[in-house]
Amino acid sequence: MVILSGCTNKGTNEPLSKDGFMLGTFVKIKLYDSKNEEILDKAFERLREIENRMSLNIVDSDLSKINNSAGIKPVEVHEDVYYVIKKAKEFAEISSGAFDPTIEPIVKLWGIGTANERVPSEEEINNKLKKIDYNKVQLLEGNRVFLEESGMGLDLGGIAKGYGADEVQKILIENGVKSAIIDLGGNVFGLGSRLSGEPWKIAIQNPFSDNRGSHIGTLAIHDMSVVTSGDYERYFEEEGVKYHHIIDSKTGYPANNNVSGITVLSRYSIDGDALSTAFYVLGVSDGLALAEEIEGIEVVYITKDKKLYLSSGIINVFENTNEEFEISIP
Ligand code: AMP
Ligand code: MG
């Protein structure tokens, strides 16, 4: 089910790279200053571990066990899982529930990106909404997690990739790598800088183009995570309406605002991942306000009317390379 294809280069100026499908997404890691394939193998092993613990598609993952024991009993989990749930709760608090890891019953109901995707009835949505509340996730001593009510469930799809990128970063640094790109399907981490010492230039995809190579601009960064959440990443269409995978935890419907994509710059990818999802749900006005409040976080919003809204600290980092998009002031 999981494809892992190695693709490596030796003895050239090309980076040493490896890719595969992990955590529900296409992963590519490129090392620019090392030819040691074992480092790449270790990184992929770590991602596999994280996937095995946090995936909902794996019946005996820690996360599946927590969900199966909702309302019944606490479950002891690996410290990876405990840590990510703890962070997820923190981001739920910071974002007043815009990011809510207990969104699982609603995500399952819509089934977006699965064979069962459909528009649920309002009654179904309202029933499941009763089960969404991050305050009912108990983090107990001994790495035990308890969901207070039956029917509740955790979904770490909005944060696990970021954790994975951070863990890969750690492995690369421990092994002496100083120049690398870690790409987990839209969660990009630029480790160190280019070999020339210049910053990495990470492109932000044009949400309105089917061509993955079309961009709206670039971010010049070193040692930074760049995470994007967008309504174009996973969705289905019915009767002309687009239903995407980022759910407003207050309504139970895909977040319906003027945002097309939101890119978050942060030192740690786990922060950028959770916040990208939160900022999408919050929309431009509340999202920008929150971004300004959190130290070390910068954002670029792309709206459906092709405007760009930037946080104040990003001006020197962001370059607009597409004249169709206009930088605006909220
Ligand atoms: P991302 O692509 O990082 O924005 O995450 C989207 C994924 O996070 C979805 O596929 C769901 O698994 C999950 N998700 C959707 N809506 C929310 C939400 N409001 N809070 C937390 N996770 C969510
Ligand atoms: Mg996210």
Coordinates of N, CA, C and O in Angstrom, one line a residue, residues 20 22-28 161 182-188 205 212 226-228 233:
G20 N 9.2 9.2 -1.4 CA 8.3 8.1 -1.1 C 7.0 8.7 -0.6 O 6.8 9.9 -0.6
M22 N 4.4 9.0 2.4 CA 4.4 8.9 3.8 C 3.4 9.9 4.4 O 3.3 11.0 3.9
L23 N 2.8 9.5 5.5 CA 1.9 10.5 6.2 C 0.9 11.1 5.2 O 0.6 12.2 5.2
G24 N 0.4 10.2 4.3 CA -0.6 10.6 3.3 C -0.1 11.6 2.3 O -1.0 12.2 1.6
T25 N 1.2 11.7 2.1 CA 1.6 12.7 1.1 C 2.9 12.3 0.5 O 3.6 11.3 0.9
F26 N 3.3 13.0 -0.6 CA 4.5 12.7 -1.3 C 5.7 13.4 -0.5 O 5.7 14.6 -0.3
V27 N 6.7 12.6 -0.1 CA 7.8 13.1 0.6 C 9.1 13.1 -0.2 O 9.3 12.1 -0.9
K28 N 9.8 14.2 -0.2 CA 11.1 14.2 -0.8 C 12.1 14.9 0.1 O 11.9 16.0 0.6
K161 N 2.4 16.1 9.8 CA 3.5 16.3 8.8 C 4.5 17.3 9.3 O 5.7 17.2 9.1
I182 N 13.7 19.5 3.0 CA 12.8 18.4 3.4 C 11.4 18.8 3.0 O 10.9 19.9 3.4
D183 N 10.8 18.0 2.1 CA 9.5 18.4 1.6 C 8.5 17.3 1.8 O 8.6 16.2 1.3
L184 N 7.5 17.6 2.7 CA 6.4 16.7 3.0 C 5.2 17.2 2.4 O 4.3 17.8 3.1
G185 N 5.0 17.1 1.1 CA 3.8 17.5 0.3 C 3.3 18.9 0.8 O 2.2 19.0 1.3
G186 N 4.1 19.9 0.6 CA 3.6 21.3 1.0 C 4.2 21.8 2.3 O 4.2 23.0 2.5
N187 N 4.7 20.9 3.1 CA 5.4 21.3 4.3 C 6.9 21.3 3.9 O 7.5 20.2 3.8
V188 N 7.5 22.4 3.7 CA 8.9 22.4 3.2 C 9.7 23.0 4.3 O 9.4 24.0 4.9
Q205 N 3.0 28.2 -4.3 CA 2.2 27.8 -5.5 C 1.1 28.7 -5.8 O 0.5 29.3 -4.9
R212 N 1.5 22.8 -11.3 CA 2.2 22.9 -10.0 C 3.5 23.8 -10.0 O 4.0 24.2 -9.0
V226 N 8.3 26.3 5.9 CA 7.3 27.0 5.1 C 6.2 26.0 4.8 O 6.3 25.0 4.1
V227 N 5.0 26.3 5.4 CA 3.9 25.4 5.3 C 2.7 26.1 4.7 O 2.4 27.2 5.1
T228 N 2.1 25.4 3.7 CA 0.9 26.0 3.1 C -0.3 25.1 3.3 O -0.2 23.9 3.1
E233 N -5.9 21.8 -2.3 CA -5.0 20.6 -2.1 C -5.8 19.3 -2.1 O -5.4 18.3 -2.7

